Amino acid sequence: MGGTKRRPYGSTAKTGQMVLAALGVVKVATAEQIRQLMCPGTASAQTVHNGCLDLGRDGLVESLGSAGRTNTNGNLVSEKLWNLTGPGLEAAAAVLDRPVREMGGTARGAARSGAKHAVKVTDALAAFLQTPLPPEPTRPVPRKQPQAAATAPSSAPTGNAPPLSPRPPRNARRAWGRSAPGRRRLCSRSPARSPPRARTAPAPTRSSPPRKGGCR
């Protein structure tokens, strides 16, 4: 795209507004990060880079440092970090429709030192804003057939076996004793005792009266 005298790098006004809006929020970012935040559908960050260069000629943004990242080929590359200037902060406030006093600072010191923390935060923010991919189809997992429940054995008597007598309850306690040889009698746990017999006074015995005249 050919440039003009106002924008020699060929960027549009819309691209400049996207750059100002992104830097007004994250303060420090590379052109690739701004692309991921504002126009993730574009294949290259060259459009955003040209916008930053045109805004830099207008004195709205500046590049004071660089940050390293690993590209898709696995190579470590260095990219320019862009931040707002004082006039750029006012322009970003107008784009975001916010008061200038709520915009914070320009983060020039962070940009000079490489802004490692700010770059990581911007990467995390860009990852959240990416369009989610459709879920991958899953492979059905064969499920085990439930085993048939084992049937309980029947307690009904079979053949000519006599039926079993019901068991006595557990709380019934009985004592067994022997009343005669070879025989057993069922006694209660606490056999009732017969009431004691009333004792009768012995009948008085009659004594013979003493004989008169003494003994003979």
PDB file of C-alpha atoms in Angstrom, residues 40-195:
ATOM      1  CA  PRO A  40      -6.350 -11.450  15.220  1.00  0.00           C
ATOM      2  CA  GLY A  41      -7.763 -12.327  11.793  1.00  0.00           C
ATOM      3  CA  THR A  42      -4.865 -10.727   9.925  1.00  0.00           C
ATOM      4  CA  ALA A  43      -2.037 -12.993   8.890  1.00  0.00           C
ATOM      5  CA  SER A  44       0.811 -10.564   9.542  1.00  0.00           C
ATOM      6  CA  ALA A  45       1.633  -7.816  12.025  1.00  0.00           C
ATOM      7  CA  GLN A  46       3.027  -5.605   9.263  1.00  0.00           C
ATOM      8  CA  THR A  47      -0.151  -3.511   9.132  1.00  0.00           C
ATOM      9  CA  VAL A  48       0.074  -2.797  12.867  1.00  0.00           C
ATOM     10  CA  HIS A  49       3.796  -2.127  12.578  1.00  0.00           C
ATOM     11  CA  ASN A  50       3.203   0.463   9.855  1.00  0.00           C
ATOM     12  CA  GLY A  51       0.554   2.093  12.032  1.00  0.00           C
ATOM     13  CA  CYS A  52       3.011   2.360  14.914  1.00  0.00           C
ATOM     14  CA  LEU A  53       5.596   3.945  12.626  1.00  0.00           C
ATOM     15  CA  ASP A  54       3.108   6.533  11.379  1.00  0.00           C
ATOM     16  CA  LEU A  55       1.964   7.326  14.940  1.00  0.00           C
ATOM     17  CA  GLY A  56       5.610   7.623  15.934  1.00  0.00           C
ATOM     18  CA  ARG A  57       6.141  10.309  13.275  1.00  0.00           C
ATOM     19  CA  ASP A  58       3.164  12.148  14.772  1.00  0.00           C
ATOM     20  CA  GLY A  59       4.715  11.984  18.240  1.00  0.00           C
ATOM     21  CA  LEU A  60       1.922   9.815  19.720  1.00  0.00           C
ATOM     22  CA  VAL A  61       3.889   6.598  20.318  1.00  0.00           C
ATOM     23  CA  GLU A  62       7.537   5.728  20.789  1.00  0.00           C
ATOM     24  CA  SER A  63       9.773   2.681  21.033  1.00  0.00           C
ATOM     25  CA  LEU A  64      12.336   2.721  23.851  1.00  0.00           C
ATOM     26  CA  GLY A  65      13.082  -0.997  24.248  1.00  0.00           C
ATOM     27  CA  SER A  66      12.631  -4.439  22.785  1.00  0.00           C
ATOM     28  CA  ALA A  67      11.405  -7.855  23.871  1.00  0.00           C
ATOM     29  CA  GLY A  68      12.397 -11.320  22.713  1.00  0.00           C
ATOM     30  CA  ARG A  69       9.999 -14.072  21.759  1.00  0.00           C
ATOM     31  CA  THR A  70      10.092 -17.425  19.986  1.00  0.00           C
ATOM     32  CA  ASN A  71       8.460 -17.457  16.572  1.00  0.00           C
ATOM     33  CA  THR A  72       6.601 -20.308  14.916  1.00  0.00           C
ATOM     34  CA  ASN A  73       9.863 -21.740  13.540  1.00  0.00           C
ATOM     35  CA  GLY A  74      11.340 -22.009  17.037  1.00  0.00           C
ATOM     36  CA  ASN A  75      13.786 -19.136  16.554  1.00  0.00           C
ATOM     37  CA  LEU A  76      14.308 -16.380  19.118  1.00  0.00           C
ATOM     38  CA  VAL A  77      13.517 -12.987  17.589  1.00  0.00           C
ATOM     39  CA  SER A  78      13.610  -9.476  19.019  1.00  0.00           C
ATOM     40  CA  GLU A  79      10.668  -7.088  18.541  1.00  0.00           C
ATOM     41  CA  LYS A  80      10.238  -3.411  19.329  1.00  0.00           C
ATOM     42  CA  LEU A  81       8.176  -2.423  22.344  1.00  0.00           C
ATOM     43  CA  TRP A  82       5.751   0.438  21.762  1.00  0.00           C
ATOM     44  CA  ASN A  83       4.317   2.768  24.395  1.00  0.00           C
ATOM     45  CA  LEU A  84       2.352   6.015  24.418  1.00  0.00           C
ATOM     46  CA  THR A  85       3.770   9.499  24.787  1.00  0.00           C
ATOM     47  CA  GLY A  86       2.065  12.330  26.662  1.00  0.00           C
ATOM     48  CA  PRO A  87       0.073  13.508  23.627  1.00  0.00           C
ATOM     49  CA  GLY A  88      -0.551   9.869  22.708  1.00  0.00           C
ATOM     50  CA  LEU A  89      -2.079   9.266  26.150  1.00  0.00           C
ATOM     51  CA  GLU A  90      -4.575  12.076  25.504  1.00  0.00           C
ATOM     52  CA  ALA A  91      -5.335  10.687  22.033  1.00  0.00           C
ATOM     53  CA  ALA A  92      -5.898   7.196  23.487  1.00  0.00           C
ATOM     54  CA  ALA A  93      -8.252   8.654  26.104  1.00  0.00           C
ATOM     55  CA  ALA A  94     -10.302  10.224  23.292  1.00  0.00           C
ATOM     56  CA  VAL A  95     -10.442   6.916  21.399  1.00  0.00           C
ATOM     57  CA  LEU A  96     -11.470   4.972  24.525  1.00  0.00           C
ATOM     58  CA  ASP A  97     -13.882   7.739  25.605  1.00  0.00           C
ATOM     59  CA  ARG A  98     -12.315   7.968  29.070  1.00  0.00           C
ATOM     60  CA  PRO A  99     -11.013  10.912  31.104  1.00  0.00           C
ATOM     61  CA  VAL A 100      -7.274  11.474  30.854  1.00  0.00           C
ATOM     62  CA  ARG A 101      -6.906  11.305  34.647  1.00  0.00           C
ATOM     63  CA  GLU A 102      -8.085   7.667  34.537  1.00  0.00           C
ATOM     64  CA  MET A 103      -5.600   6.601  31.884  1.00  0.00           C
ATOM     65  CA  GLY A 104      -2.579   6.173  34.147  1.00  0.00           C
ATOM     66  CA  GLY A 105       0.983   6.734  32.955  1.00  0.00           C
ATOM     67  CA  THR A 106       2.943   6.069  29.802  1.00  0.00           C
ATOM     68  CA  ALA A 107       5.112   3.219  31.189  1.00  0.00           C
ATOM     69  CA  ARG A 108       8.320   4.580  29.655  1.00  0.00           C
ATOM     70  CA  GLY A 109      10.474   3.037  32.388  1.00  0.00           C
ATOM     71  CA  ALA A 110       8.988  -0.427  31.834  1.00  0.00           C
ATOM     72  CA  ALA A 111       9.534  -0.132  28.088  1.00  0.00           C
ATOM     73  CA  ARG A 112      13.227   0.767  28.564  1.00  0.00           C
ATOM     74  CA  SER A 113      13.842  -2.299  30.765  1.00  0.00           C
ATOM     75  CA  GLY A 114      12.132  -4.750  28.402  1.00  0.00           C
ATOM     76  CA  ALA A 115       8.786  -4.924  30.268  1.00  0.00           C
ATOM     77  CA  LYS A 116       9.045  -8.650  30.925  1.00  0.00           C
ATOM     78  CA  HIS A 117       6.089  -8.717  33.293  1.00  0.00           C
ATOM     79  CA  ALA A 118       3.922  -6.509  31.089  1.00  0.00           C
ATOM     80  CA  VAL A 119       4.688  -8.659  28.048  1.00  0.00           C
ATOM     81  CA  LYS A 120       3.620 -11.824  29.917  1.00  0.00           C
ATOM     82  CA  VAL A 121       0.394 -10.179  31.063  1.00  0.00           C
ATOM     83  CA  THR A 122      -0.377  -9.035  27.516  1.00  0.00           C
ATOM     84  CA  ASP A 123       0.275 -12.551  26.188  1.00  0.00           C
ATOM     85  CA  ALA A 124      -2.176 -13.982  28.720  1.00  0.00           C
ATOM     86  CA  LEU A 125      -4.774 -11.351  27.805  1.00  0.00           C
ATOM     87  CA  ALA A 126      -4.364 -12.093  24.100  1.00  0.00           C
ATOM     88  CA  ALA A 127      -4.775 -15.818  24.750  1.00  0.00           C
ATOM     89  CA  PHE A 128      -8.108 -15.198  26.476  1.00  0.00           C
ATOM     90  CA  LEU A 129      -9.350 -13.025  23.625  1.00  0.00           C
ATOM     91  CA  GLN A 130      -8.512 -15.487  20.856  1.00  0.00           C
ATOM     92  CA  THR A 131     -11.440 -17.091  19.035  1.00  0.00           C
ATOM     93  CA  PRO A 132     -11.925 -20.561  20.531  1.00  0.00           C
ATOM     94  CA  LEU A 133     -11.335 -23.460  18.181  1.00  0.00           C
ATOM     95  CA  PRO A 134     -14.109 -26.004  17.609  1.00  0.00           C
ATOM     96  CA  PRO A 135     -13.822 -29.015  19.904  1.00  0.00           C
ATOM     97  CA  GLU A 136     -11.958 -31.948  18.472  1.00  0.00           C
ATOM     98  CA  PRO A 137     -14.023 -35.064  17.783  1.00  0.00           C
ATOM     99  CA  THR A 138     -13.624 -37.671  20.462  1.00  0.00           C
ATOM    100  CA  ARG A 139     -13.265 -41.390  19.872  1.00  0.00           C
ATOM    101  CA  PRO A 140     -15.997 -43.477  21.486  1.00  0.00           C
ATOM    102  CA  VAL A 141     -14.757 -45.660  24.299  1.00  0.00           C
ATOM    103  CA  PRO A 142     -16.182 -49.220  24.420  1.00  0.00           C
ATOM    104  CA  ARG A 143     -18.053 -49.740  27.612  1.00  0.00           C
ATOM    105  CA  LYS A 144     -18.112 -53.007  29.508  1.00  0.00           C
ATOM    106  CA  GLN A 145     -21.406 -54.828  29.660  1.00  0.00           C
ATOM    107  CA  PRO A 146     -22.783 -55.029  33.210  1.00  0.00           C
ATOM    108  CA  GLN A 147     -22.565 -58.521  34.613  1.00  0.00           C
ATOM    109  CA  ALA A 148     -25.814 -60.258  35.454  1.00  0.00           C
ATOM    110  CA  ALA A 149     -26.557 -60.252  39.136  1.00  0.00           C
ATOM    111  CA  ALA A 150     -26.064 -63.652  40.738  1.00  0.00           C
ATOM    112  CA  THR A 151     -29.357 -65.206  41.821  1.00  0.00           C
ATOM    113  CA  ALA A 152     -29.612 -66.133  45.471  1.00  0.00           C
ATOM    114  CA  PRO A 153     -30.053 -69.874  46.149  1.00  0.00           C
ATOM    115  CA  SER A 154     -33.601 -70.859  46.920  1.00  0.00           C
ATOM    116  CA  SER A 155     -34.324 -71.902  50.498  1.00  0.00           C
ATOM    117  CA  ALA A 156     -37.259 -74.099  49.500  1.00  0.00           C
ATOM    118  CA  PRO A 157     -36.745 -77.803  50.321  1.00  0.00           C
ATOM    119  CA  THR A 158     -36.066 -80.097  47.383  1.00  0.00           C
ATOM    120  CA  GLY A 159     -36.719 -83.792  46.990  1.00  0.00           C
ATOM    121  CA  ASN A 160     -37.955 -85.736  49.995  1.00  0.00           C
ATOM    122  CA  ALA A 161     -36.006 -83.751  52.566  1.00  0.00           C
ATOM    123  CA  PRO A 162     -38.178 -82.679  55.499  1.00  0.00           C
ATOM    124  CA  PRO A 163     -38.821 -78.984  55.828  1.00  0.00           C
ATOM    125  CA  LEU A 164     -36.602 -77.135  58.218  1.00  0.00           C
ATOM    126  CA  SER A 165     -38.172 -75.889  61.395  1.00  0.00           C
ATOM    127  CA  PRO A 166     -38.033 -72.135  61.946  1.00  0.00           C
ATOM    128  CA  ARG A 167     -35.186 -70.959  64.063  1.00  0.00           C
ATOM    129  CA  PRO A 168     -36.096 -69.530  67.438  1.00  0.00           C
ATOM    130  CA  PRO A 169     -35.496 -65.844  67.989  1.00  0.00           C
ATOM    131  CA  ARG A 170     -32.091 -64.859  69.259  1.00  0.00           C
ATOM    132  CA  ASN A 171     -33.379 -63.241  72.409  1.00  0.00           C
ATOM    133  CA  ALA A 172     -35.110 -66.401  73.522  1.00  0.00           C
ATOM    134  CA  ARG A 173     -32.811 -68.071  75.958  1.00  0.00           C
ATOM    135  CA  ARG A 174     -33.655 -71.412  77.407  1.00  0.00           C
ATOM    136  CA  ALA A 175     -31.966 -73.650  79.910  1.00  0.00           C
ATOM    137  CA  TRP A 176     -31.915 -77.366  79.488  1.00  0.00           C
ATOM    138  CA  GLY A 177     -31.806 -79.799  82.353  1.00  0.00           C
ATOM    139  CA  ARG A 178     -32.258 -83.470  82.966  1.00  0.00           C
ATOM    140  CA  SER A 179     -35.305 -84.728  84.826  1.00  0.00           C
ATOM    141  CA  ALA A 180     -34.669 -88.391  84.239  1.00  0.00           C
ATOM    142  CA  PRO A 181     -31.998 -90.507  82.654  1.00  0.00           C
ATOM    143  CA  GLY A 182     -32.222 -90.175  78.882  1.00  0.00           C
ATOM    144  CA  ARG A 183     -34.831 -87.444  79.101  1.00  0.00           C
ATOM    145  CA  ARG A 184     -34.634 -83.662  78.970  1.00  0.00           C
ATOM    146  CA  ARG A 185     -37.085 -81.125  80.218  1.00  0.00           C
ATOM    147  CA  LEU A 186     -37.409 -77.531  79.129  1.00  0.00           C
ATOM    148  CA  CYS A 187     -37.002 -75.102  82.001  1.00  0.00           C
ATOM    149  CA  SER A 188     -37.414 -71.380  81.992  1.00  0.00           C
ATOM    150  CA  ARG A 189     -34.479 -69.159  82.667  1.00  0.00           C
ATOM    151  CA  SER A 190     -35.708 -68.270  86.141  1.00  0.00           C
ATOM    152  CA  PRO A 191     -38.039 -71.059  87.331  1.00  0.00           C
ATOM    153  CA  ALA A 192     -40.776 -69.914  89.666  1.00  0.00           C
ATOM    154  CA  ARG A 193     -40.231 -71.056  93.200  1.00  0.00           C
ATOM    155  CA  SER A 194     -43.066 -72.529  95.260  1.00  0.00           C
ATOM    156  CA  PRO A 195     -44.042 -70.337  98.211  1.00  0.00           C
TER     157      PRO A 195
END
